[in-house]
Amino acid sequence: MAGAGGSADAGLCIHQVTLMESCDFRQSLECLARNSVTSTAVWRAKLEEIGVGSAARLLADTGVQAVSLCAGGLLTEPGAAASRAALDDNRRWLDAAAAIGAATMVTLTGGLPQGSRDLDAARQRAKERLVGLLPHARAAGVRLALEPLHPMVCGYRSVISTLAEANDWLDEIGAGDELGIALDSYAVWWEAGLGAEIARAGARILNFHCADWLPDTGDVRLDRGMPGDGLIDNRGIWRMVKATGFAGPIEVEIFSARNWWKRDPDEVVRTVKERVAEMG
Amino acid sequence: MAGAGGSADAGLCIHQVTLMESCDFRQSLECLARNSVTSTAVWRAKLEEIGVGSAARLLADTGVQAVSLCAGGLLTEPGAAASRAALDDNRRWLDAAAAIGAATMVTLTGGLPQGSRDLDAARQRAKERLVGLLPHARAAGVRLALEPLHPMVCGYRSVISTLAEANDWLDEIGAGDELGIALDSYAVWWEAGLGAEIARAGARILNFHCADWLPDTGDVRLDRGMPGDGLIDNRGIWRMVKATGFAGPIEVEIFSARNWWKRDPDEVVRTVKERVAEMG
């Protein structure tokens, strides 16, 4: 199984989604490569546009490594048929992750099913199905990186919202190396006891995602800021993550429909590099 | 000290802020009164427009009871001068709350000070100053209702975001009746273990605020939904609150710049009454 980290000089990863509207799959890799960024997280929608074979070739050609596939999971729809479909989809996505050389698949629980207000039931379904994915993840050699998301997307995308919950789930599931955590500073910066939960997560942390919270955030999903432009103590959180022994890169993942997605991708990548250099 | 509840038929309270843009102070009370809603929470900005004396007279004239004054606190600015100013402001607001007959003052910690990313320091300051307010609250006969807000306003308005944190603070502070909790379904509906935290809060719950989370929420502060229009299991949360022995009303507090604030206030109040009747 590939490590979640990368070579010593691969301290920076920029997710494809950070260049979501300015680049297609190929353009995003070429932009990263010409700016000496050798690591990305592949966005599933972009992968599906060109197919796994082409994606793998483009990654090889540009010398950009896929750290992760983002995102799988989405495990909360009720019913046996929905469960089978979700598990089938995820097995396919895990195979795709393996085919592009990604060490992890970022895994979201999914939100509330249409018309439902029952969070506990959705959580229970997601947890059981996550367990159901473990054998295939193990076989594919791709680790599931469970990612709690910000409570403001609880209904939409993730029924778990804290690192504490992710840690609780992993304690309860008791899986091996095939299950870990993707920690996103944007999702959990507000969490009480975050430092203790990062220490508790320890080697479970497979991916560290980073963005900033803008003081005038205008959208619950697509208005993330560039590290340094907002309220999140990304340096402090990164220090705590490194203290666990984490050897992977800082992964910058910026959903920014009003700003960064509209800008020249080379400018975006240069800015990310400057800001991450300041994170120490 | 006045109870936080109200008479047996006062099961509904509508916050002035629910009619924020359609009514001034007087108009909001008149609208509530003509729709047989006899309880409100007074909004501080509206109170300051007309003054405490006029407000008290209008409440008496319309027969509408002020359950709370919303909101005090805002205790996170660093420095001795800021601390003195915050405590002075809050003592004044507590006196105002007493003068209008409000049993509680909803108390927010405040957000991150300008230019700061240090949540723990802000939390510490807020906690210490909250303790500093207790004697005046006791003397004024007004209870401080500490309200955690949704994590999406962590930077802006409250550095605590969960009922668990509010419970932890109250355990730590060990105050008497003068300190309790305002629980807002909109703020904490996503919280893991919410039921257990409501039971743990028990008689500490002084106010129960209610709104709904719209699936297409378009603003981090001013796009709350009418109970029933969104994803929150308000019936379930209300059932858990009542199970603690809570005898106060459901307080509907809807910040809705794009919808309810633009509507005819009588229509808004009638809709609230219908929806709350469905909450059981």
GROMACS .gro file of N, CA and C in nm, chain B residues 95-201:
model
  321
  375ASP      N    1  -2.942   4.584   3.332
  375ASP     CA    2  -3.038   4.675   3.394
  375ASP      C    3  -3.156   4.701   3.301
  376ALA      N    4  -3.124   4.714   3.172
  376ALA     CA    5  -3.232   4.734   3.074
  376ALA      C    6  -3.324   4.612   3.070
  377ALA      N    7  -3.263   4.494   3.072
  377ALA     CA    8  -3.342   4.371   3.071
  377ALA      C    9  -3.435   4.368   3.192
  378ALA      N   10  -3.381   4.404   3.307
  378ALA     CA   11  -3.463   4.406   3.428
  378ALA      C   12  -3.577   4.507   3.414
  379ALA      N   13  -3.545   4.622   3.355
  379ALA     CA   14  -3.645   4.729   3.344
  379ALA      C   15  -3.760   4.691   3.252
  380ILE      N   16  -3.734   4.606   3.154
  380ILE     CA   17  -3.844   4.562   3.066
  380ILE      C   18  -3.904   4.429   3.112
  381GLY      N   19  -3.859   4.381   3.227
  381GLY     CA   20  -3.918   4.260   3.283
  381GLY      C   21  -3.871   4.131   3.220
  382ALA      N   22  -3.758   4.134   3.152
  382ALA     CA   23  -3.707   4.013   3.088
  382ALA      C   24  -3.639   3.925   3.192
  383ALA      N   25  -3.669   3.798   3.189
  383ALA     CA   26  -3.612   3.706   3.286
  383ALA      C   27  -3.467   3.673   3.254
  384THR      N   28  -3.432   3.679   3.125
  384THR     CA   29  -3.296   3.641   3.086
  384THR      C   30  -3.238   3.743   2.989
  385MET      N   31  -3.105   3.746   2.987
  385MET     CA   32  -3.035   3.815   2.879
  385MET      C   33  -2.957   3.709   2.802
  386VAL      N   34  -2.994   3.691   2.675
  386VAL     CA   35  -2.919   3.598   2.592
  386VAL      C   36  -2.778   3.653   2.576
  387THR      N   37  -2.681   3.566   2.603
  387THR     CA   38  -2.542   3.612   2.615
  387THR      C   39  -2.452   3.536   2.521
  388LEU      N   40  -2.392   3.610   2.428
  388LEU     CA   41  -2.300   3.553   2.330
  388LEU      C   42  -2.157   3.579   2.373
  389THR      N   43  -2.071   3.485   2.344
  389THR     CA   44  -1.931   3.509   2.383
  389THR      C   45  -1.870   3.623   2.304
  390GLY      N   46  -1.918   3.645   2.181
  390GLY     CA   47  -1.846   3.728   2.085
  390GLY      C   48  -1.756   3.640   1.999
  391GLY      N   49  -1.710   3.698   1.888
  391GLY     CA   50  -1.627   3.623   1.793
  391GLY      C   51  -1.480   3.650   1.813
  392LEU      N   52  -1.404   3.625   1.707
  392LEU     CA   53  -1.261   3.653   1.713
  392LEU      C   54  -1.239   3.804   1.701
  393PRO      N   55  -1.153   3.860   1.785
  393PRO     CA   56  -1.121   4.001   1.768
  393PRO      C   57  -1.055   4.024   1.631
  394GLN      N   58  -1.073   4.143   1.578
  394GLN     CA   59  -1.011   4.182   1.451
  394GLN      C   60  -0.862   4.145   1.449
  395GLY      N   61  -0.823   4.073   1.346
  395GLY     CA   62  -0.681   4.044   1.328
  395GLY      C   63  -0.629   3.927   1.409
  396SER      N   64  -0.714   3.867   1.490
  396SER     CA   65  -0.668   3.755   1.573
  396SER      C   66  -0.717   3.623   1.518
  397ARG      N   67  -0.637   3.519   1.538
  397ARG     CA   68  -0.679   3.383   1.502
  397ARG      C   69  -0.677   3.293   1.625
  398ASP      N   70  -0.666   3.353   1.743
  398ASP     CA   71  -0.645   3.272   1.863
  398ASP      C   72  -0.779   3.246   1.934
  399LEU      N   73  -0.841   3.137   1.896
  399LEU     CA   74  -0.972   3.103   1.952
  399LEU      C   75  -0.964   3.073   2.101
  400ASP      N   76  -0.860   3.001   2.141
  400ASP     CA   77  -0.852   2.963   2.282
  400ASP      C   78  -0.840   3.085   2.372
  401ALA      N   79  -0.761   3.182   2.329
  401ALA     CA   80  -0.748   3.304   2.409
  401ALA      C   81  -0.881   3.379   2.416
  402ALA      N   82  -0.950   3.385   2.303
  402ALA     CA   83  -1.081   3.453   2.302
  402ALA      C   84  -1.180   3.381   2.393
  403ARG      N   85  -1.175   3.248   2.389
  403ARG     CA   86  -1.265   3.171   2.477
  403ARG      C   87  -1.234   3.200   2.624
  404GLN      N   88  -1.107   3.203   2.655
  404GLN     CA   89  -1.067   3.226   2.793
  404GLN      C   90  -1.114   3.363   2.843
  405ARG      N   91  -1.094   3.464   2.759
  405ARG     CA   92  -1.139   3.599   2.798
  405ARG      C   93  -1.290   3.600   2.819
  406ALA      N   94  -1.363   3.539   2.726
  406ALA     CA   95  -1.509   3.541   2.737
  406ALA      C   96  -1.554   3.471   2.865
  407LYS      N   97  -1.489   3.361   2.896
  407LYS     CA   98  -1.530   3.284   3.015
  407LYS      C   99  -1.505   3.365   3.142
  408GLU      N  100  -1.388   3.427   3.148
  408GLU     CA  101  -1.356   3.507   3.268
  408GLU      C  102  -1.452   3.624   3.284
  409ARG      N  103  -1.485   3.688   3.174
  409ARG     CA  104  -1.572   3.805   3.183
  409ARG      C  105  -1.716   3.764   3.212
  410LEU      N  106  -1.754   3.649   3.162
  410LEU     CA  107  -1.887   3.597   3.196
  410LEU      C  108  -1.898   3.581   3.348
  411VAL      N  109  -1.794   3.527   3.408
  411VAL     CA  110  -1.791   3.514   3.554
  411VAL      C  111  -1.801   3.651   3.619
  412GLY      N  112  -1.733   3.748   3.557
  412GLY     CA  113  -1.735   3.884   3.611
  412GLY      C  114  -1.872   3.949   3.606
  413LEU      N  115  -1.960   3.897   3.522
  413LEU     CA  116  -2.095   3.953   3.510
  413LEU      C  117  -2.193   3.894   3.610
  414LEU      N  118  -2.157   3.784   3.671
  414LEU     CA  119  -2.254   3.712   3.753
  414LEU      C  120  -2.310   3.795   3.869
  415PRO      N  121  -2.224   3.867   3.941
  415PRO     CA  122  -2.282   3.944   4.054
  415PRO      C  123  -2.387   4.044   4.009
  416HIS      N  124  -2.359   4.112   3.896
  416HIS     CA  125  -2.457   4.211   3.852
  416HIS      C  126  -2.586   4.144   3.803
  417ALA      N  127  -2.571   4.030   3.737
  417ALA     CA  128  -2.690   3.957   3.693
  417ALA      C  129  -2.776   3.919   3.813
  418ARG      N  130  -2.709   3.868   3.916
  418ARG     CA  131  -2.779   3.829   4.038
  418ARG      C  132  -2.852   3.949   4.098
  419ALA      N  133  -2.779   4.060   4.105
  419ALA     CA  134  -2.837   4.180   4.166
  419ALA      C  135  -2.954   4.232   4.083
  420ALA      N  136  -2.942   4.221   3.951
  420ALA     CA  137  -3.048   4.274   3.863
  420ALA      C  138  -3.167   4.179   3.854
  421GLY      N  139  -3.148   4.057   3.900
  421GLY     CA  140  -3.257   3.959   3.889
  421GLY      C  141  -3.279   3.914   3.745
  422VAL      N  142  -3.173   3.916   3.667
  422VAL     CA  143  -3.181   3.872   3.527
  422VAL      C  144  -3.079   3.760   3.507
  423ARG      N  145  -3.124   3.651   3.449
  423ARG     CA  146  -3.033   3.538   3.429
  423ARG      C  147  -2.961   3.550   3.296
  424LEU      N  148  -2.833   3.516   3.299
  424LEU     CA  149  -2.753   3.514   3.176
  424LEU      C  150  -2.776   3.380   3.106
  425ALA      N  151  -2.823   3.387   2.983
  425ALA     CA  152  -2.848   3.264   2.906
  425ALA      C  153  -2.740   3.253   2.798
  426LEU      N  154  -2.636   3.179   2.830
  426LEU     CA  155  -2.524   3.162   2.738
  426LEU      C  156  -2.570   3.084   2.615
  427GLU      N  157  -2.548   3.142   2.498
  427GLU     CA  158  -2.597   3.078   2.375
  427GLU      C  159  -2.482   3.044   2.281
  428PRO      N  160  -2.456   2.913   2.263
  428PRO     CA  161  -2.362   2.875   2.158
  428PRO      C  162  -2.428   2.901   2.023
  429LEU      N  163  -2.349   2.949   1.927
  429LEU     CA  164  -2.402   2.973   1.793
  429LEU      C  165  -2.340   2.876   1.694
  430HIS      N  166  -2.399   2.872   1.576
  430HIS     CA  167  -2.351   2.780   1.472
  430HIS      C  168  -2.203   2.809   1.439
  431PRO      N  169  -2.125   2.703   1.416
  431PRO     CA  170  -1.983   2.723   1.384
  431PRO      C  171  -1.958   2.818   1.267
  432MET      N  172  -2.054   2.838   1.182
  432MET     CA  173  -2.029   2.928   1.069
  432MET      C  174  -2.025   3.075   1.113
  433VAL      N  175  -2.065   3.105   1.237
  433VAL     CA  176  -2.044   3.240   1.288
  433VAL      C  177  -1.944   3.241   1.404
  434CYS      N  178  -1.858   3.142   1.404
  434CYS     CA  179  -1.755   3.133   1.508
  434CYS      C  180  -1.666   3.258   1.508
  435GLY      N  181  -1.624   3.299   1.390
  435GLY     CA  182  -1.537   3.417   1.382
  435GLY      C  183  -1.611   3.544   1.414
  436TYR      N  184  -1.737   3.547   1.379
  436TYR     CA  185  -1.812   3.671   1.380
  436TYR      C  186  -1.880   3.700   1.514
  437ARG      N  187  -1.928   3.595   1.580
  437ARG     CA  188  -2.024   3.620   1.687
  437ARG      C  189  -2.009   3.535   1.812
  438SER      N  190  -1.964   3.410   1.795
  438SER     CA  191  -1.951   3.323   1.912
  438SER      C  192  -1.837   3.225   1.895
  439VAL      N  193  -1.743   3.228   1.986
  439VAL     CA  194  -1.630   3.134   1.979
  439VAL      C  195  -1.662   3.001   2.045
  440ILE      N  196  -1.784   2.985   2.094
  440ILE     CA  197  -1.829   2.849   2.129
  440ILE      C  198  -1.946   2.813   2.039
  441SER      N  199  -1.950   2.685   2.001
  441SER     CA  200  -2.036   2.643   1.891
  441SER      C  201  -2.124   2.523   1.924
  442THR      N  202  -2.112   2.469   2.042
  442THR     CA  203  -2.189   2.348   2.073
  442THR      C  204  -2.251   2.359   2.212
  443LEU      N  205  -2.357   2.283   2.229
  443LEU     CA  206  -2.418   2.273   2.362
  443LEU      C  207  -2.320   2.206   2.458
  444ALA      N  208  -2.240   2.113   2.407
  444ALA     CA  209  -2.140   2.048   2.493
  444ALA      C  210  -2.046   2.151   2.554
  445GLU      N  211  -2.002   2.247   2.471
  445GLU     CA  212  -1.913   2.351   2.526
  445GLU      C  213  -1.983   2.436   2.631
  446ALA      N  214  -2.108   2.473   2.603
  446ALA     CA  215  -2.182   2.553   2.701
  446ALA      C  216  -2.195   2.476   2.832
  447ASN      N  217  -2.226   2.347   2.821
  447ASN     CA  218  -2.235   2.265   2.942
  447ASN      C  219  -2.101   2.259   3.014
  448ASP      N  220  -1.993   2.243   2.938
  448ASP     CA  221  -1.860   2.239   3.000
  448ASP      C  222  -1.831   2.370   3.074
  449TRP      N  223  -1.863   2.480   3.008
  449TRP     CA  224  -1.838   2.610   3.072
  449TRP      C  225  -1.917   2.620   3.203
  450LEU      N  226  -2.043   2.581   3.200
  450LEU     CA  227  -2.123   2.596   3.321
  450LEU      C  228  -2.072   2.503   3.431
  451ASP      N  229  -2.029   2.383   3.393
  451ASP     CA  230  -1.968   2.295   3.493
  451ASP      C  231  -1.847   2.363   3.556
  452GLU      N  232  -1.765   2.420   3.471
  452GLU     CA  233  -1.640   2.479   3.518
  452GLU      C  234  -1.665   2.602   3.605
  453ILE      N  235  -1.760   2.685   3.560
  453ILE     CA  236  -1.788   2.809   3.633
  453ILE      C  237  -1.859   2.779   3.764
  454GLY      N  238  -1.944   2.679   3.764
  454GLY     CA  239  -2.011   2.640   3.888
  454GLY      C  240  -2.099   2.747   3.948
  455ALA      N  241  -2.162   2.828   3.863
  455ALA     CA  242  -2.246   2.937   3.913
  455ALA      C  243  -2.380   2.884   3.962
  456GLY      N  244  -2.460   2.972   4.015
  456GLY     CA  245  -2.594   2.935   4.059
  456GLY      C  246  -2.695   2.964   3.949
  457ASP      N  247  -2.817   2.995   3.992
  457ASP     CA  248  -2.927   3.016   3.899
  457ASP      C  249  -2.908   3.132   3.803
  458GLU      N  250  -2.813   3.218   3.834
  458GLU     CA  251  -2.799   3.338   3.751
  458GLU      C  252  -2.736   3.310   3.616
  459LEU      N  253  -2.688   3.188   3.594
  459LEU     CA  254  -2.626   3.152   3.466
  459LEU      C  255  -2.690   3.024   3.413
  460GLY      N  256  -2.738   3.032   3.290
  460GLY     CA  257  -2.794   2.915   3.224
  460GLY      C  258  -2.760   2.917   3.076
  461ILE      N  259  -2.844   2.853   2.998
  461ILE     CA  260  -2.815   2.833   2.856
  461ILE      C  261  -2.936   2.870   2.772
  462ALA      N  262  -2.910   2.939   2.660
  462ALA     CA  263  -3.011   2.953   2.555
  462ALA      C  264  -2.975   2.852   2.446
  463LEU      N  265  -3.067   2.762   2.420
  463LEU     CA  266  -3.044   2.656   2.322
  463LEU      C  267  -3.118   2.694   2.194
  464ASP      N  268  -3.047   2.695   2.083
  464ASP     CA  269  -3.105   2.734   1.955
  464ASP      C  270  -3.095   2.616   1.860
  465SER      N  271  -3.210   2.565   1.818
  465SER     CA  272  -3.208   2.445   1.732
  465SER      C  273  -3.128   2.471   1.605
  466TYR      N  274  -3.134   2.592   1.552
  466TYR     CA  275  -3.062   2.626   1.429
  466TYR      C  276  -2.912   2.617   1.449
  467ALA      N  277  -2.867   2.648   1.570
  467ALA     CA  278  -2.723   2.650   1.598
  467ALA      C  279  -2.666   2.510   1.617
  468VAL      N  280  -2.743   2.420   1.676
  468VAL     CA  281  -2.683   2.294   1.722
  468VAL      C  282  -2.746   2.167   1.665
  469TRP      N  283  -2.835   2.180   1.569
  469TRP     CA  284  -2.908   2.062   1.521
  469TRP      C  285  -2.817   1.952   1.469
  470TRP      N  286  -2.701   1.989   1.421
  470TRP     CA  287  -2.604   1.898   1.361
  470TRP      C  288  -2.517   1.830   1.467
  471GLU      N  289  -2.526   1.873   1.592
  471GLU     CA  290  -2.428   1.833   1.694
  471GLU      C  291  -2.442   1.685   1.729
  472ALA      N  292  -2.332   1.614   1.724
  472ALA     CA  293  -2.331   1.473   1.765
  472ALA      C  294  -2.362   1.465   1.915
  473GLY      N  295  -2.444   1.370   1.952
  473GLY     CA  296  -2.476   1.353   2.093
  473GLY      C  297  -2.563   1.464   2.148
  474LEU      N  298  -2.640   1.530   2.061
  474LEU     CA  299  -2.721   1.643   2.106
  474LEU      C  300  -2.820   1.602   2.215
  475GLY      N  301  -2.882   1.488   2.198
  475GLY     CA  302  -2.979   1.443   2.297
  475GLY      C  303  -2.918   1.430   2.436
  476ALA      N  304  -2.800   1.372   2.441
  476ALA     CA  305  -2.733   1.356   2.570
  476ALA      C  306  -2.696   1.491   2.629
  477GLU      N  307  -2.656   1.585   2.544
  477GLU     CA  308  -2.619   1.718   2.595
  477GLU      C  309  -2.741   1.796   2.643
  478ILE      N  310  -2.854   1.776   2.578
  478ILE     CA  311  -2.977   1.841   2.625
  478ILE      C  312  -3.014   1.786   2.762
  479ALA      N  313  -3.005   1.655   2.777
  479ALA     CA  314  -3.035   1.594   2.908
  479ALA      C  315  -2.937   1.645   3.013
  480ARG      N  316  -2.810   1.656   2.973
  480ARG     CA  317  -2.708   1.705   3.066
  480ARG      C  318  -2.735   1.850   3.106
  481ALA      N  319  -2.780   1.930   3.010
  481ALA     CA  320  -2.811   2.071   3.039
  481ALA      C  321  -2.927   2.080   3.137
   0.00000   0.00000   0.00000
